[in-house]
Short mmCIF file of C-alpha atoms in Angstrom, two decimals:
data_model
loop_
_atom_site.label_atom_id
_atom_site.label_comp_id
_atom_site.label_asym_id
_atom_site.label_seq_id
_atom_site.Cartn_x
_atom_site.Cartn_y
_atom_site.Cartn_z
CA MET G 6 -143.25 -210.02 82.53
CA GLN G 7 -143.89 -213.03 80.34
CA SER G 8 -141.85 -211.55 77.48
CA ILE G 9 -138.98 -210.77 79.85
CA SER G 10 -139.03 -214.34 81.19
CA ASN G 11 -139.01 -215.75 77.66
CA GLU G 12 -136.14 -213.47 76.69
CA LYS G 13 -134.14 -214.58 79.75
CA SER G 14 -134.78 -218.22 78.90
CA ASP G 15 -133.62 -217.69 75.33
CA LEU G 16 -130.44 -216.01 76.54
CA GLU G 17 -129.67 -218.86 78.95
CA ASP G 18 -130.12 -221.37 76.13
CA ASN G 19 -127.78 -219.39 73.92
CA ILE G 20 -125.20 -219.09 76.70
CA SER G 21 -125.12 -222.87 76.99
CA HIS G 22 -124.72 -223.12 73.24
CA ALA G 23 -121.96 -220.49 73.24
CA LYS G 24 -120.02 -222.43 75.85
CA GLY G 25 -119.89 -225.20 73.30
CA LEU G 26 -120.52 -228.57 74.88
CA GLU G 27 -121.07 -230.38 71.62
CA ALA G 28 -118.65 -231.73 69.05
CA VAL G 29 -118.47 -230.06 65.66
CA THR G 30 -116.98 -231.53 62.54
CA VAL G 31 -116.81 -230.31 58.98
CA ASP G 32 -120.02 -231.01 57.07
CA ASN G 33 -121.31 -232.92 60.13
CA ARG G 34 -119.18 -235.92 59.17
CA GLU G 35 -116.63 -237.57 61.44
CA SER G 36 -113.68 -239.28 59.84
CA PRO G 37 -111.13 -241.63 61.36
CA GLY G 38 -108.69 -239.72 63.52
CA THR G 39 -110.90 -236.65 63.83
CA VAL G 40 -110.41 -234.90 67.15
CA PRO G 41 -113.69 -233.59 68.61
CA VAL G 42 -113.92 -229.86 68.99
CA ALA G 43 -115.50 -228.25 72.04
CA GLY G 44 -117.26 -225.04 71.16
CA ASP G 45 -117.65 -224.38 67.47
CA ALA G 46 -115.64 -224.56 64.28
CA VAL G 47 -114.00 -221.19 64.88
CA PHE G 48 -113.45 -220.83 68.64
CA GLY G 49 -113.15 -224.15 70.40
CA VAL G 50 -110.80 -226.62 72.07
CA ASN G 51 -108.91 -228.95 69.76
CA ALA G 52 -106.21 -231.37 70.82
CA ASP G 53 -104.28 -230.54 67.64
CA GLY G 54 -104.54 -226.76 68.06
CA PRO G 55 -104.77 -223.90 70.54
CA ASN G 56 -107.41 -223.69 73.25
CA TYR G 57 -109.64 -220.76 72.34
CA LEU G 58 -111.92 -221.05 75.37
CA ASN G 59 -109.55 -220.31 78.23
CA VAL G 60 -110.06 -216.65 79.18
CA GLY G 61 -111.61 -215.72 82.53
CA TRP G 62 -113.64 -212.56 82.99
CA ILE G 63 -110.88 -210.67 84.81
CA ARG G 64 -108.28 -211.40 82.15
CA ALA G 65 -110.83 -210.46 79.52
CA ALA G 66 -111.38 -207.14 81.29
CA VAL G 67 -107.63 -206.49 81.45
CA PHE G 68 -107.27 -207.20 77.75
CA LEU G 69 -110.09 -204.78 76.93
CA MET G 70 -108.72 -202.15 79.31
CA LYS G 71 -105.46 -202.25 77.38
CA ALA G 72 -107.42 -201.99 74.13
CA GLN G 73 -108.67 -198.60 75.35
CA ILE G 74 -106.11 -197.29 77.86
CA GLY G 75 -103.34 -196.99 75.33
CA LEU G 76 -103.11 -194.60 72.45
CA GLY G 77 -106.35 -192.68 72.90
CA VAL G 78 -105.69 -191.67 76.50
CA LEU G 79 -102.61 -189.73 75.39
CA GLY G 80 -104.79 -187.27 73.50
CA ILE G 81 -107.31 -186.60 76.28
CA PRO G 82 -105.37 -183.77 78.05
CA GLN G 83 -105.28 -181.86 74.76
CA VAL G 84 -109.05 -182.28 74.51
CA MET G 85 -109.51 -180.85 78.02
CA SER G 86 -107.29 -177.91 77.13
CA THR G 87 -109.29 -177.24 73.96
CA VAL G 88 -112.90 -177.55 75.13
CA GLY G 89 -112.42 -176.69 78.81
CA LEU G 90 -112.70 -178.68 82.03
CA PHE G 91 -116.46 -179.08 82.40
CA PRO G 92 -117.29 -179.78 78.73
CA GLY G 93 -114.38 -182.23 78.69
CA LEU G 94 -115.69 -184.08 81.74
CA PHE G 95 -119.19 -184.17 80.28
CA LEU G 96 -117.94 -185.59 76.98
CA ILE G 97 -115.81 -188.26 78.69
CA ILE G 98 -118.72 -189.38 80.87
CA ILE G 99 -121.35 -189.46 78.12
CA LEU G 100 -119.04 -191.22 75.65
CA GLY G 101 -118.03 -193.64 78.42
CA VAL G 102 -121.69 -194.50 79.01
CA MET G 103 -122.21 -194.95 75.26
CA ALA G 104 -119.16 -197.22 75.04
CA ALA G 105 -120.38 -199.33 77.98
CA TRP G 106 -123.81 -199.69 76.42
CA SER G 107 -122.31 -200.64 73.05
CA ALA G 108 -120.20 -203.29 74.78
CA TYR G 109 -123.30 -204.66 76.52
CA VAL G 110 -125.15 -204.81 73.20
CA VAL G 111 -122.25 -206.82 71.77
CA GLY G 112 -122.47 -209.30 74.66
CA VAL G 113 -126.22 -209.80 74.32
CA PHE G 114 -126.03 -210.02 70.52
CA LYS G 115 -123.23 -212.57 70.78
CA GLN G 116 -125.33 -214.77 73.07
CA ARG G 117 -128.38 -214.56 70.84
CA HIS G 118 -126.28 -215.23 67.75
CA PRO G 119 -123.44 -217.55 68.88
CA GLU G 120 -122.17 -217.84 65.31
CA CYS G 121 -120.99 -214.20 65.47
CA HIS G 122 -117.30 -213.94 66.29
CA SER G 123 -116.62 -210.51 64.78
CA ILE G 124 -118.34 -207.39 63.52
CA ALA G 125 -118.21 -208.92 60.04
CA ASP G 126 -120.28 -211.87 61.28
CA ALA G 127 -122.74 -209.43 62.84
CA GLY G 128 -122.88 -207.70 59.46
CA PHE G 129 -123.99 -210.98 57.89
CA VAL G 130 -126.82 -211.28 60.42
CA LEU G 131 -127.85 -207.67 59.80
CA GLY G 132 -127.45 -207.47 56.03
CA GLY G 133 -126.48 -210.79 54.53
CA ARG G 134 -123.37 -211.17 52.40
CA VAL G 135 -123.28 -207.46 51.52
CA GLY G 136 -123.41 -206.48 55.19
CA GLN G 137 -120.69 -208.98 56.05
CA GLU G 138 -118.30 -207.73 53.37
CA ALA G 139 -118.98 -204.05 54.09
CA LEU G 140 -118.47 -204.28 57.84
CA GLY G 141 -115.53 -206.66 57.42
CA ILE G 142 -113.73 -204.16 55.20
CA MET G 143 -114.52 -201.22 57.48
CA CYS G 144 -113.44 -203.10 60.61
CA SER G 145 -110.18 -204.22 59.00
CA LEU G 146 -109.47 -200.67 57.85
CA PHE G 147 -110.20 -199.39 61.35
CA MET G 148 -107.82 -201.88 62.97
CA LEU G 149 -105.11 -201.11 60.43
CA CYS G 150 -105.40 -197.39 61.10
CA VAL G 151 -105.23 -198.00 64.86
CA CYS G 152 -102.06 -199.99 64.24
CA ALA G 153 -100.74 -197.08 62.16
CA SER G 154 -101.31 -194.68 65.04
CA GLY G 155 -99.48 -197.16 67.26
CA LEU G 156 -96.46 -197.19 64.95
CA LEU G 157 -96.48 -193.39 64.91
CA SER G 158 -96.53 -193.34 68.73
CA ILE G 159 -93.65 -195.83 68.86
CA SER G 160 -91.59 -193.56 66.59
CA ILE G 161 -92.37 -190.59 68.87
CA ALA G 162 -91.23 -192.64 71.88
CA PHE G 163 -87.98 -193.68 70.19
CA ASN G 164 -87.30 -190.07 69.20
CA ALA G 165 -87.90 -188.91 72.76
CA LEU G 166 -85.73 -191.62 74.30
CA SER G 167 -82.82 -191.14 71.88
CA SER G 168 -83.05 -187.34 71.55
CA HIS G 169 -83.81 -187.90 67.87
CA GLY G 170 -80.92 -190.29 67.44
CA ALA G 171 -82.02 -191.54 64.01
CA CYS G 172 -84.41 -190.85 61.16
CA THR G 173 -88.07 -191.01 62.23
CA VAL G 174 -88.92 -193.27 59.27
CA GLY G 175 -86.38 -195.77 60.59
CA PHE G 176 -88.03 -195.74 64.00
CA VAL G 177 -91.41 -196.47 62.37
CA VAL G 178 -89.82 -199.42 60.56
CA VAL G 179 -88.35 -200.74 63.83
CA GLY G 180 -91.76 -200.47 65.46
CA GLY G 181 -93.32 -202.34 62.54
CA VAL G 182 -90.83 -205.20 62.88
CA ILE G 183 -91.52 -205.56 66.61
CA VAL G 184 -95.27 -205.55 66.03
CA TYR G 185 -94.92 -208.11 63.24
CA ILE G 186 -93.08 -210.51 65.56
CA LEU G 187 -95.56 -210.18 68.43
CA ALA G 188 -98.60 -210.35 66.13
CA SER G 189 -97.94 -214.04 65.45
CA ILE G 190 -99.52 -214.97 68.81
CA ARG G 191 -102.73 -216.82 67.99
CA THR G 192 -104.99 -216.69 71.05
CA ILE G 193 -106.05 -214.14 73.66
CA ASP G 194 -105.11 -216.63 76.37
CA LYS G 195 -101.48 -216.47 75.21
CA LEU G 196 -101.75 -212.76 74.43
CA SER G 197 -103.20 -211.77 77.80
CA PHE G 198 -99.78 -211.60 79.47
CA LEU G 199 -98.91 -208.84 77.01
CA SER G 200 -102.08 -207.04 78.05
CA TRP G 201 -100.96 -207.16 81.70
CA VAL G 202 -97.55 -205.81 80.70
CA GLY G 203 -99.08 -203.17 78.46
CA LEU G 204 -101.62 -202.03 81.04
CA ALA G 205 -99.02 -201.82 83.80
CA SER G 206 -96.72 -199.96 81.42
CA VAL G 207 -99.17 -197.26 80.39
CA LEU G 208 -100.56 -196.79 83.92
CA SER G 209 -97.07 -196.38 85.37
CA ALA G 210 -96.22 -193.87 82.63
CA LEU G 211 -99.41 -191.90 83.27
CA PHE G 212 -98.83 -191.92 87.05
CA THR G 213 -95.25 -190.72 86.55
CA LEU G 214 -96.49 -187.99 84.20
CA ALA G 215 -99.09 -186.83 86.73
CA VAL G 216 -96.48 -186.60 89.49
CA ALA G 217 -93.92 -184.92 87.23
CA VAL G 218 -96.19 -182.10 86.02
CA GLY G 219 -97.20 -181.51 89.64
CA VAL G 220 -93.68 -181.06 91.01
CA GLU G 221 -92.00 -179.28 88.10
CA ASP G 222 -91.80 -175.49 87.96
CA ARG G 223 -93.52 -175.23 84.58
CA PRO G 224 -94.65 -177.47 81.69
CA ALA G 225 -92.20 -178.30 78.93
CA ALA G 226 -94.08 -176.18 76.36
CA ALA G 227 -94.24 -173.08 78.60
CA PRO G 228 -91.73 -170.23 78.16
CA PRO G 229 -88.45 -171.35 79.76
CA THR G 230 -88.00 -168.05 81.63
CA GLY G 231 -90.12 -165.15 82.74
CA PRO G 232 -93.79 -164.98 83.67
CA TRP G 233 -96.26 -167.41 82.18
CA SER G 234 -99.93 -168.31 82.55
CA LYS G 235 -101.59 -171.70 82.38
CA ASN G 236 -104.75 -170.04 81.04
CA GLN G 237 -106.89 -172.80 82.51
CA ARG G 238 -110.45 -172.62 81.25
CA PHE G 239 -113.49 -174.21 82.82
CA PHE G 240 -115.32 -173.60 79.56
CA GLY G 241 -113.27 -173.33 76.40
CA ASN G 242 -114.12 -171.35 73.28
CA PRO G 243 -113.00 -173.70 70.50
CA SER G 244 -113.96 -173.37 66.87
CA PHE G 245 -116.45 -175.86 65.48
CA ALA G 246 -113.60 -177.72 63.78
CA ASP G 247 -111.50 -177.91 66.96
CA ALA G 248 -114.47 -179.09 69.04
CA SER G 249 -115.41 -181.74 66.47
CA SER G 250 -111.82 -182.96 66.25
CA SER G 251 -111.70 -183.21 70.06
CA ILE G 252 -114.84 -185.36 70.09
CA GLY G 253 -113.28 -187.59 67.43
CA THR G 254 -110.24 -188.03 69.68
CA LEU G 255 -112.45 -189.11 72.58
CA VAL G 256 -114.35 -191.56 70.37
CA PHE G 257 -110.98 -193.03 69.38
CA ALA G 258 -110.05 -193.33 73.06
CA PHE G 259 -113.17 -195.43 73.74
CA SER G 260 -112.90 -197.44 70.53
CA GLY G 261 -112.27 -200.86 72.06
CA THR G 262 -115.74 -202.18 71.27
CA PRO G 263 -114.83 -204.09 68.06
CA ALA G 264 -112.53 -206.33 70.13
CA TYR G 265 -115.39 -207.42 72.40
CA PHE G 266 -116.74 -209.98 69.92
CA THR G 267 -113.47 -211.89 69.83
CA VAL G 268 -112.85 -211.60 73.56
CA PHE G 269 -116.35 -212.82 74.43
CA SER G 270 -115.86 -215.72 72.00
CA GLU G 271 -112.80 -216.90 73.94
CA MET G 272 -114.25 -216.56 77.45
CA ARG G 273 -114.68 -219.73 79.49
CA GLU G 274 -117.99 -218.44 80.86
CA PRO G 275 -119.77 -216.21 78.30
CA LYS G 276 -122.41 -215.37 80.92
CA ASP G 277 -119.76 -213.36 82.81
CA PHE G 278 -119.55 -210.70 80.11
CA PRO G 279 -121.46 -208.04 82.16
CA LYS G 280 -118.80 -208.25 84.89
CA THR G 281 -116.08 -207.85 82.28
CA ILE G 282 -117.79 -204.76 80.88
CA ALA G 283 -118.43 -203.21 84.30
CA LEU G 284 -114.83 -203.64 85.45
CA CYS G 285 -113.29 -202.52 82.17
CA GLN G 286 -115.40 -199.44 81.50
CA SER G 287 -115.36 -198.19 85.09
CA VAL G 288 -111.55 -198.34 85.22
CA VAL G 289 -111.14 -196.85 81.75
CA THR G 290 -113.48 -193.91 82.37
CA THR G 291 -111.90 -193.21 85.78
CA VAL G 292 -108.39 -193.17 84.31
CA PHE G 293 -109.47 -190.85 81.50
CA ILE G 294 -111.08 -188.40 83.94
CA LEU G 295 -108.19 -188.39 86.42
CA LEU G 296 -105.52 -187.92 83.76
CA GLY G 297 -107.46 -185.21 81.97
CA VAL G 298 -108.14 -183.22 85.15
CA ILE G 299 -104.59 -183.51 86.54
CA ILE G 300 -102.85 -182.47 83.32
CA TRP G 301 -105.41 -179.68 82.74
CA PHE G 302 -104.78 -178.33 86.25
CA PHE G 303 -100.98 -178.32 86.09
CA CYS G 304 -100.35 -177.62 82.39
CA GLY G 305 -103.36 -175.64 81.20
CA GLN G 306 -102.75 -174.43 77.65
CA TYR G 307 -99.23 -175.90 77.57
CA VAL G 308 -100.20 -179.54 77.18
CA ALA G 309 -98.48 -181.72 74.60
CA SER G 310 -100.05 -184.30 72.29
CA PRO G 311 -99.23 -187.10 73.01
CA ALA G 312 -99.52 -186.02 76.65
CA LEU G 313 -96.31 -187.80 77.72
CA GLY G 314 -94.29 -184.89 76.33
CA SER G 315 -95.81 -182.40 78.78
CA ALA G 316 -93.39 -182.97 81.67
CA GLY G 317 -90.06 -181.66 80.35
CA ALA G 318 -87.14 -183.17 78.45
CA MET G 319 -85.87 -185.61 81.08
CA MET G 320 -89.26 -186.74 82.37
CA LYS G 321 -90.45 -187.11 78.79
CA LYS G 322 -87.77 -189.75 78.31
CA VAL G 323 -88.81 -191.48 81.54
CA CYS G 324 -92.52 -191.46 80.63
CA TYR G 325 -91.96 -192.72 77.10
CA GLY G 326 -89.59 -195.38 78.39
CA LEU G 327 -92.28 -196.63 80.75
CA ALA G 328 -94.99 -196.40 78.08
CA LEU G 329 -93.05 -198.04 75.23
CA PRO G 330 -94.17 -201.63 76.03
CA SER G 331 -97.75 -200.37 76.09
CA LEU G 332 -97.40 -198.64 72.73
CA ILE G 333 -96.01 -201.83 71.20
CA VAL G 334 -98.77 -203.98 72.72
CA GLY G 335 -101.31 -201.38 71.65
CA SER G 336 -100.36 -201.96 68.03
CA THR G 337 -100.06 -205.73 68.45
CA HIS G 338 -103.40 -206.62 69.99
CA TRP G 339 -105.38 -204.91 67.24
CA ILE G 340 -103.51 -206.35 64.31
CA THR G 341 -103.39 -209.88 65.76
CA TRP G 342 -106.92 -210.49 64.47
CA LEU G 343 -105.79 -210.07 60.87
CA LEU G 344 -104.31 -212.98 58.98
CA LEU G 345 -101.94 -211.22 56.60
CA VAL G 346 -99.73 -209.73 59.27
CA LEU G 347 -96.91 -208.56 57.02
CA GLY G 348 -99.27 -206.86 54.59
CA CYS G 349 -101.13 -205.25 57.48
CA VAL G 350 -97.97 -203.85 59.06
CA THR G 351 -96.84 -202.54 55.68
CA PHE G 352 -100.16 -200.80 55.12
CA ALA G 353 -100.06 -199.33 58.62
CA PHE G 354 -96.51 -198.08 57.96
CA PHE G 355 -97.64 -196.08 54.94
CA VAL G 356 -100.62 -194.63 56.82
CA ALA G 357 -98.35 -193.57 59.70
CA GLU G 358 -95.99 -191.87 57.26
CA ALA G 359 -98.78 -190.24 55.23
CA ILE G 360 -100.32 -188.62 58.36
CA PRO G 361 -97.34 -188.22 60.73
CA VAL G 362 -99.14 -186.08 63.32
CA PHE G 363 -100.61 -187.84 66.34
CA GLY G 364 -103.61 -185.62 67.06
CA GLY G 365 -104.79 -185.43 63.45
CA LEU G 366 -104.46 -189.17 62.87
CA ILE G 367 -106.34 -190.36 65.95
CA GLY G 368 -109.02 -187.69 65.47
CA LEU G 369 -109.60 -188.85 61.89
CA ILE G 370 -109.69 -192.53 62.85
CA GLY G 371 -112.07 -191.91 65.73
CA ALA G 372 -114.49 -189.77 63.73
CA LEU G 373 -114.53 -191.65 60.43
CA LEU G 374 -114.22 -195.26 61.59
CA GLY G 375 -114.57 -195.30 65.38
CA SER G 376 -118.07 -193.82 65.25
CA LEU G 377 -119.16 -196.51 62.80
CA MET G 378 -117.62 -199.38 64.78
CA ASN G 379 -118.80 -198.19 68.20
CA MET G 380 -122.12 -196.44 67.58
CA HIS G 381 -123.81 -197.19 64.27
CA VAL G 382 -123.27 -200.94 64.28
CA MET G 383 -124.21 -201.39 67.94
CA GLY G 384 -127.39 -199.36 67.54
CA ALA G 385 -128.32 -201.41 64.48
CA MET G 386 -127.72 -204.67 66.37
CA TRP G 387 -130.02 -203.60 69.19
CA PHE G 388 -132.80 -202.67 66.77
CA TYR G 389 -132.35 -205.95 64.89
CA ASP G 390 -133.04 -207.94 68.05
CA ASN G 391 -135.64 -205.67 69.65
CA PHE G 392 -137.53 -203.65 67.03
CA GLY G 393 -140.26 -206.29 66.75
CA ARG G 394 -141.09 -205.93 70.47
CA GLN G 395 -142.54 -202.43 70.06
CA ARG G 396 -146.06 -203.76 69.39
CA GLU G 397 -146.26 -205.83 72.56
CA ASP G 398 -143.97 -203.87 74.90
CA LYS G 399 -145.40 -200.43 75.65
CA SER G 400 -143.36 -199.88 78.81
CA TRP G 401 -141.47 -196.63 79.38
CA ARG G 402 -138.26 -198.63 79.77
CA PHE G 403 -138.50 -200.08 76.28
CA ARG G 404 -139.40 -196.70 74.78
CA ALA G 405 -136.43 -195.13 76.58
CA LEU G 406 -134.11 -197.81 75.18
CA MET G 407 -135.44 -197.17 71.68
CA ALA G 408 -134.84 -193.44 72.08
CA TRP G 409 -131.34 -194.07 73.46
CA ASN G 410 -130.33 -196.24 70.50
CA VAL G 411 -131.76 -193.72 68.04
CA TYR G 412 -129.60 -191.12 69.78
CA LEU G 413 -126.59 -193.46 69.58
CA ILE G 414 -126.92 -193.75 65.80
CA ALA G 415 -127.68 -190.04 65.32
CA ALA G 416 -124.74 -188.97 67.49
CA GLY G 417 -122.46 -191.34 65.61
CA THR G 418 -123.56 -189.84 62.30
CA PHE G 419 -122.92 -186.29 63.51
CA ILE G 420 -119.49 -187.20 64.89
CA MET G 421 -118.56 -189.04 61.70
CA ILE G 422 -119.38 -186.08 59.45
CA SER G 423 -118.19 -183.19 61.60
CA GLY G 424 -115.16 -184.94 63.09
CA THR G 425 -113.92 -186.19 59.73
CA TYR G 426 -114.25 -182.70 58.26
CA ALA G 427 -112.42 -181.14 61.19
CA SER G 428 -109.59 -183.69 61.22
CA ILE G 429 -109.01 -183.45 57.48
CA LYS G 430 -109.00 -179.66 57.74
CA SER G 431 -106.41 -179.84 60.52
CA ILE G 432 -104.19 -182.21 58.55
CA VAL G 433 -104.45 -180.05 55.41
CA ASN G 434 -103.48 -176.98 57.46
CA ASP G 435 -100.45 -178.82 58.84
CA TYR G 436 -99.31 -179.69 55.34
CA ALA G 437 -99.98 -176.16 54.07
CA GLY G 438 -98.02 -174.70 56.96
CA LYS G 439 -95.06 -176.98 56.20
CA THR G 440 -95.23 -178.35 59.74
CA LEU G 441 -95.16 -181.92 58.45
CA THR G 442 -94.11 -183.80 55.34
CA VAL G 443 -94.47 -187.36 54.11
CA PHE G 444 -91.60 -189.73 55.04
CA SER G 445 -89.88 -187.01 57.03
CA CYS G 446 -86.84 -187.74 59.18
CA ALA G 447 -87.64 -184.77 61.42
CA ASP G 448 -88.11 -185.22 65.17
CA ASN G 449 -91.83 -185.78 65.84
CA SER G 450 -91.49 -185.84 69.64
CA GLN G 451 -91.17 -182.06 69.99
#
């Protein structure tokens, strides 16, 4: 009990520090005309600059909901069709719990180490300069690849809306220009209105999709005439590669954890982070389950990826029209954290054109980078702060937490290896089968 009380006291002290009530100046020297900064040298309130401490816990939750209910959710119905209803539900729930725990670890780690504003900063705490550079590079690559998948989704939406009215490469370029313009917004406070728009956009598209597949005679991918079977499976029989790729897709869907550092840094009340996590993860997991079950029930084996193409030609246009703001915001909010916006968009453009298939791209990102960002790093942060307690804390609760974080790291390692292999195999097969080519003008919304 004494150790728990001491830990609580330390956290309260760090919360006060994180709120930033002191003035900070460069090299601890004040010069004439210097405007005091509330907070710290990175996230604070400066009369000559933006206010970085102006995000309430509800707006923070909305921002993080949009970070997850965006691109990844569009691949979940395909996962349910591949692995079956019950395995799909189990995977969504267990990965949702893991994502919520990882987010909580970020919040606690941020309060104990207020100087951490990103995963790269956490890498410095964990492994010095080498850790900082390694995690900084991996996190930047992850965000760029997420942006690339966003550009690919935007091109699919434009193709669907225009009935392939122009070259797909041109649509990717248009998406890149839009993202570049919006990515100039500097703070989450200013960016949060886009999160509201994006969240409303994707939820309305998903609701419309759910209604459309329920009232239509048959899914868009089903035979247009004659008898047909949904072939709904409670337990699927996927190959190892297909199952691993599906898990990678779900990891991608829950891969909003890297954004938590920055969001927590800009909250007015850092102590409210548990409420932000609870609201965000409960809504996200519920949406994933409902969408997956509804599309699985009405479409069965004839589900499209992205899922918005499952409801027929006309409703596909409606769904993509509703979702387009969300797809744009989904690319914007990730790349906003990077300074070289033009270079980032250019890099993302080439990634989107090199792997122009939605399922393969998000599966690869989720397995290779999402597992590292959402499992390995969070498990390592927990052990960094708590490993020394094992000698004095012999409680079952502490031992259970140790076992859980070991599992988190082990599961992340398995997903990284197996999911990366499966996704690369799928992409190679697509190229070998001539179903996709680099810089193709072909319609990718079919």
